Amino acid sequence: MNIAVVLASGVGKRMRGGKNKVLLELGGKPLIFYALDNFVQCDDIDEIVIVAREEEIELMQDLVNWFDIKKIAHIIPGGDERQYSAYNGVQCICEAYDHEDIVVLFHNGANPFVESEEIERVIIAAREHGAAVVGHKTKDTVRKVSDKGFSEGVLNRNELWNMQTPQAIKLEIARTAFEQAKENEFLGTDDVSLVENIGGDVVIVEASDNNFKVTTPIDLVLAETILKNKEETKRNEESE
């Protein structure tokens, strides 16, 4: 069984207005619709858990009903940090399901263009190795910089990847990793860093080109362009 935990309780501090970015409009629909729909369309995903702000749970339920989004098993409140929201998702799954043979996929609701093929690949990798994450190979030159702003040299970009979501972890490993992080007050930069914190392995899977997180206003403009191109491609294919 594979369960997606879609995280939708962020504030969007870098987005104008401070609005929850997953509710920003993209092509006439809220941004999170596209992330949810892509998991619905993926045959390998059995159920979806949405983690939302407590005051937006009813709104999320209305959104799910309005767009008739399938596979939604639970809508639960998030925490003060992304990690705590993800942990709430883990606890929800542990309480609702038999722990055996479940892979949890943590995904940002603001990553609208995740593709079924990369979802499938990250699941396969997590089942084999325990944890996996999608990412992009770094294309730019990356320098290490001192506290005073001086360059300390160029890092080998062949060894550097920019992480995205989904990040897939076997449920038992995820439960242990999140519980240990809570006990030790460890706050990771992403979900799989908690697995590394307990000595687990994490495999990197290449993300699709359009899989990125909408964080700033310019990201939203890019997302609008990608969506228009996707819609145009679909129309052309249907007319052939």
Short mmCIF file of C-alpha atoms in Angstrom, two decimals:
data_model
loop_
_atom_site.label_atom_id
_atom_site.label_comp_id
_atom_site.label_asym_id
_atom_site.label_seq_id
_atom_site.Cartn_x
_atom_site.Cartn_y
_atom_site.Cartn_z
CA MET A 1 0.00 0.00 0.00
CA ASN A 2 1.23 3.48 -0.89
CA ILE A 3 -0.18 6.55 0.85
CA ALA A 4 0.55 10.16 -0.11
CA VAL A 5 0.73 12.76 2.66
CA VAL A 6 0.14 16.11 0.96
CA LEU A 7 1.35 18.99 3.12
CA ALA A 8 -0.83 22.08 2.83
CA SER A 9 -0.43 24.01 6.07
CA GLY A 10 2.34 26.44 5.09
CA VAL A 11 2.05 30.21 5.34
CA GLY A 12 3.80 31.24 2.13
CA LYS A 13 6.01 33.94 3.68
CA ARG A 14 7.79 34.66 0.39
CA MET A 15 4.55 35.00 -1.54
CA ARG A 16 2.87 38.41 -1.66
CA GLY A 17 0.06 38.78 0.86
CA GLY A 18 1.20 35.93 3.10
CA LYS A 19 -1.66 33.75 1.81
CA ASN A 20 -1.43 29.98 2.02
CA LYS A 21 0.23 29.39 -1.34
CA VAL A 22 -1.53 26.08 -1.98
CA LEU A 23 -4.76 28.07 -2.29
CA LEU A 24 -3.41 30.51 -4.87
CA GLU A 25 -5.23 30.33 -8.20
CA LEU A 26 -3.57 28.55 -11.10
CA GLY A 27 -5.60 28.14 -14.26
CA GLY A 28 -8.85 28.79 -12.41
CA LYS A 29 -8.17 26.18 -9.72
CA PRO A 30 -6.31 26.24 -6.40
CA LEU A 31 -2.65 25.26 -6.71
CA ILE A 32 -3.07 22.19 -4.52
CA PHE A 33 -5.65 20.73 -6.91
CA TYR A 34 -2.92 19.84 -9.39
CA ALA A 35 -0.76 18.04 -6.83
CA LEU A 36 -3.75 16.08 -5.54
CA ASP A 37 -4.99 15.25 -9.03
CA ASN A 38 -1.59 13.92 -10.09
CA PHE A 39 -1.57 11.51 -7.15
CA VAL A 40 -5.16 10.50 -7.93
CA GLN A 41 -4.17 9.74 -11.53
CA CYS A 42 -1.20 7.60 -10.42
CA ASP A 43 -2.31 3.96 -10.18
CA ASP A 44 0.39 3.23 -7.58
CA ILE A 45 -1.19 5.58 -5.02
CA ASP A 46 -3.92 3.99 -2.92
CA GLU A 47 -4.94 6.82 -0.60
CA ILE A 48 -4.15 10.44 0.20
CA VAL A 49 -3.91 12.25 3.53
CA ILE A 50 -4.10 16.06 3.42
CA VAL A 51 -2.42 17.96 6.26
CA ALA A 52 -3.94 21.44 6.49
CA ARG A 53 -4.12 24.40 8.82
CA GLU A 54 -6.73 23.67 11.46
CA GLU A 55 -8.74 26.72 10.43
CA GLU A 56 -8.66 25.58 6.77
CA ILE A 57 -9.71 21.94 7.21
CA GLU A 58 -13.34 22.70 6.33
CA LEU A 59 -12.17 24.70 3.31
CA MET A 60 -10.02 21.77 2.16
CA GLN A 61 -12.97 19.41 2.52
CA ASP A 62 -15.11 21.78 0.45
CA LEU A 63 -12.36 21.89 -2.19
CA VAL A 64 -12.19 18.09 -2.31
CA ASN A 65 -15.98 17.86 -2.65
CA TRP A 66 -16.24 20.64 -5.24
CA PHE A 67 -13.64 19.14 -7.55
CA ASP A 68 -14.71 15.57 -6.71
CA ILE A 69 -11.15 14.55 -5.82
CA LYS A 70 -10.91 10.82 -5.15
CA LYS A 71 -8.64 8.80 -2.83
CA ILE A 72 -8.80 11.36 0.02
CA ALA A 73 -8.84 9.25 3.19
CA HIS A 74 -8.18 11.90 5.86
CA ILE A 75 -7.83 15.66 6.24
CA ILE A 76 -5.95 16.42 9.45
CA PRO A 77 -4.46 19.50 11.17
CA GLY A 78 -0.81 20.39 10.73
CA GLY A 79 1.81 21.58 13.20
CA ASP A 80 3.87 24.72 13.71
CA GLU A 81 6.67 23.38 11.47
CA ARG A 82 6.54 21.36 8.27
CA GLN A 83 8.23 18.46 10.07
CA TYR A 84 5.53 18.41 12.74
CA SER A 85 2.85 18.42 10.04
CA ALA A 86 4.51 15.46 8.33
CA TYR A 87 4.70 13.67 11.69
CA ASN A 88 0.97 14.22 12.16
CA GLY A 89 0.50 12.46 8.83
CA VAL A 90 2.65 9.53 9.98
CA GLN A 91 0.69 9.23 13.23
CA CYS A 92 -2.61 9.32 11.35
CA ILE A 93 -1.50 6.47 9.08
CA CYS A 94 -0.15 4.41 12.00
CA GLU A 95 -3.48 4.73 13.81
CA ALA A 96 -5.60 3.94 10.76
CA TYR A 97 -3.70 1.14 9.02
CA ASP A 98 -1.71 -2.01 9.59
CA HIS A 99 1.95 -0.88 9.49
CA GLU A 100 3.11 -3.76 7.31
CA ASP A 101 4.15 -3.00 3.73
CA ILE A 102 3.16 0.69 3.60
CA VAL A 103 5.21 3.37 1.87
CA VAL A 104 4.45 6.98 2.80
CA LEU A 105 5.09 9.71 0.23
CA PHE A 106 5.46 13.20 1.67
CA HIS A 107 4.64 15.85 -0.92
CA ASN A 108 4.39 19.63 -0.85
CA GLY A 109 0.97 20.86 -1.90
CA ALA A 110 2.80 23.68 -3.70
CA ASN A 111 4.56 21.25 -6.10
CA PRO A 112 1.83 21.08 -8.76
CA PHE A 113 3.50 19.20 -11.60
CA VAL A 114 4.73 15.92 -10.12
CA GLU A 115 4.36 13.13 -12.69
CA SER A 116 3.14 9.55 -12.27
CA GLU A 117 6.37 8.12 -13.63
CA GLU A 118 8.54 9.78 -10.97
CA ILE A 119 6.05 8.81 -8.26
CA GLU A 120 6.36 5.20 -9.38
CA ARG A 121 10.17 5.35 -9.44
CA VAL A 122 10.49 6.88 -5.98
CA ILE A 123 8.14 4.22 -4.57
CA ILE A 124 10.22 1.42 -6.11
CA ALA A 125 13.42 2.94 -4.70
CA ALA A 126 11.90 3.34 -1.22
CA ARG A 127 10.65 -0.24 -1.19
CA GLU A 128 14.12 -1.47 -2.07
CA HIS A 129 16.21 0.82 0.13
CA GLY A 130 13.85 2.15 2.81
CA ALA A 131 13.76 5.80 1.74
CA ALA A 132 14.02 7.79 -1.48
CA VAL A 133 13.59 11.35 -2.70
CA VAL A 134 13.26 13.02 -6.08
CA GLY A 135 15.63 15.82 -7.02
CA HIS A 136 17.34 17.72 -9.81
CA LYS A 137 21.02 17.65 -10.57
CA THR A 138 22.52 21.05 -9.78
CA LYS A 139 23.31 22.92 -13.00
CA ASP A 140 24.88 26.06 -11.58
CA THR A 141 28.29 26.66 -10.07
CA VAL A 142 27.96 26.41 -6.28
CA ARG A 143 30.43 28.06 -3.93
CA LYS A 144 30.92 27.52 -0.22
CA VAL A 145 30.87 30.93 1.50
CA SER A 146 32.27 31.87 4.91
CA ASP A 147 30.31 33.69 7.62
CA LYS A 148 32.04 36.89 6.50
CA GLY A 149 30.94 36.48 2.88
CA PHE A 150 34.23 35.23 1.39
CA SER A 151 34.35 32.36 -1.06
CA GLU A 152 35.89 29.18 0.33
CA GLY A 153 35.96 27.35 -2.97
CA VAL A 154 33.73 25.74 -5.57
CA LEU A 155 31.82 22.58 -4.66
CA ASN A 156 31.69 19.66 -7.08
CA ARG A 157 28.28 20.09 -8.68
CA ASN A 158 28.36 16.49 -9.93
CA GLU A 159 27.77 15.55 -6.30
CA LEU A 160 25.04 18.14 -5.63
CA TRP A 161 21.31 17.75 -6.14
CA ASN A 162 18.39 20.07 -5.37
CA MET A 163 15.71 18.15 -3.50
CA GLN A 164 12.01 18.18 -4.36
CA THR A 165 9.04 16.06 -3.36
CA PRO A 166 7.68 13.42 -3.14
CA GLN A 167 9.97 11.93 -0.52
CA ALA A 168 9.07 8.28 0.06
CA ILE A 169 9.78 6.33 3.26
CA LYS A 170 8.64 2.93 4.50
CA LEU A 171 6.13 3.57 7.27
CA GLU A 172 8.00 1.79 10.06
CA ILE A 173 11.20 3.68 9.20
CA ALA A 174 9.28 6.96 9.02
CA ARG A 175 7.66 6.36 12.40
CA THR A 176 11.00 5.62 14.04
CA ALA A 177 12.71 8.57 12.34
CA PHE A 178 10.05 11.10 13.33
CA GLU A 179 9.81 9.80 16.89
CA GLN A 180 13.59 9.97 17.32
CA ALA A 181 13.64 13.48 15.88
CA LYS A 182 10.96 14.58 18.34
CA GLU A 183 12.75 12.96 21.28
CA ASN A 184 16.11 14.51 20.36
CA GLU A 185 14.63 17.87 19.26
CA PHE A 186 16.15 17.38 15.81
CA LEU A 187 14.65 19.58 13.10
CA GLY A 188 15.58 18.36 9.63
CA THR A 189 15.59 20.31 6.39
CA ASP A 190 13.40 17.70 4.70
CA ASP A 191 11.71 14.39 5.48
CA VAL A 192 14.49 12.03 4.42
CA SER A 193 17.03 13.92 6.53
CA LEU A 194 15.28 12.37 9.53
CA VAL A 195 16.01 8.93 8.09
CA GLU A 196 19.67 9.86 7.67
CA ASN A 197 19.63 11.11 11.26
CA ILE A 198 18.93 7.55 12.49
CA GLY A 199 21.55 6.04 10.16
CA GLY A 200 19.24 5.02 7.33
CA ASP A 201 20.02 5.08 3.62
CA VAL A 202 18.33 7.48 1.20
CA VAL A 203 18.32 6.98 -2.57
CA ILE A 204 18.08 9.97 -4.93
CA VAL A 205 15.74 9.62 -7.92
CA GLU A 206 15.80 12.14 -10.76
CA ALA A 207 12.74 14.41 -10.75
CA SER A 208 10.77 15.41 -13.82
CA ASP A 209 11.79 18.74 -15.34
CA ASN A 210 8.62 20.57 -14.29
CA ASN A 211 8.52 19.33 -10.70
CA PHE A 212 9.30 22.34 -8.54
CA LYS A 213 7.84 24.13 -5.54
CA VAL A 214 5.92 27.36 -6.09
CA THR A 215 7.48 29.65 -3.49
CA THR A 216 7.69 33.15 -4.98
CA PRO A 217 5.51 35.23 -7.34
CA ILE A 218 7.86 34.49 -10.26
CA ASP A 219 7.41 30.76 -9.57
CA LEU A 220 3.67 31.22 -9.99
CA VAL A 221 4.21 32.93 -13.35
CA LEU A 222 6.38 29.99 -14.45
CA ALA A 223 3.70 27.55 -13.29
CA GLU A 224 1.09 29.39 -15.34
CA THR A 225 3.30 29.11 -18.43
CA ILE A 226 3.87 25.39 -17.87
CA LEU A 227 0.15 24.79 -17.37
CA LYS A 228 -0.73 26.64 -20.59
CA ASN A 229 1.85 24.59 -22.50
CA LYS A 230 0.46 21.35 -21.06
CA GLU A 231 -3.09 22.33 -21.98
CA GLU A 232 -2.04 23.32 -25.51
CA THR A 233 -0.18 20.03 -25.97
CA LYS A 234 -3.26 18.11 -24.81
CA ARG A 235 -5.52 20.00 -27.24
CA ASN A 236 -3.13 19.31 -30.12
CA GLU A 237 -3.01 15.60 -29.29
CA GLU A 238 -6.80 15.40 -29.11
CA SER A 239 -7.20 17.14 -32.48
CA GLU A 240 -4.85 14.75 -34.31
#
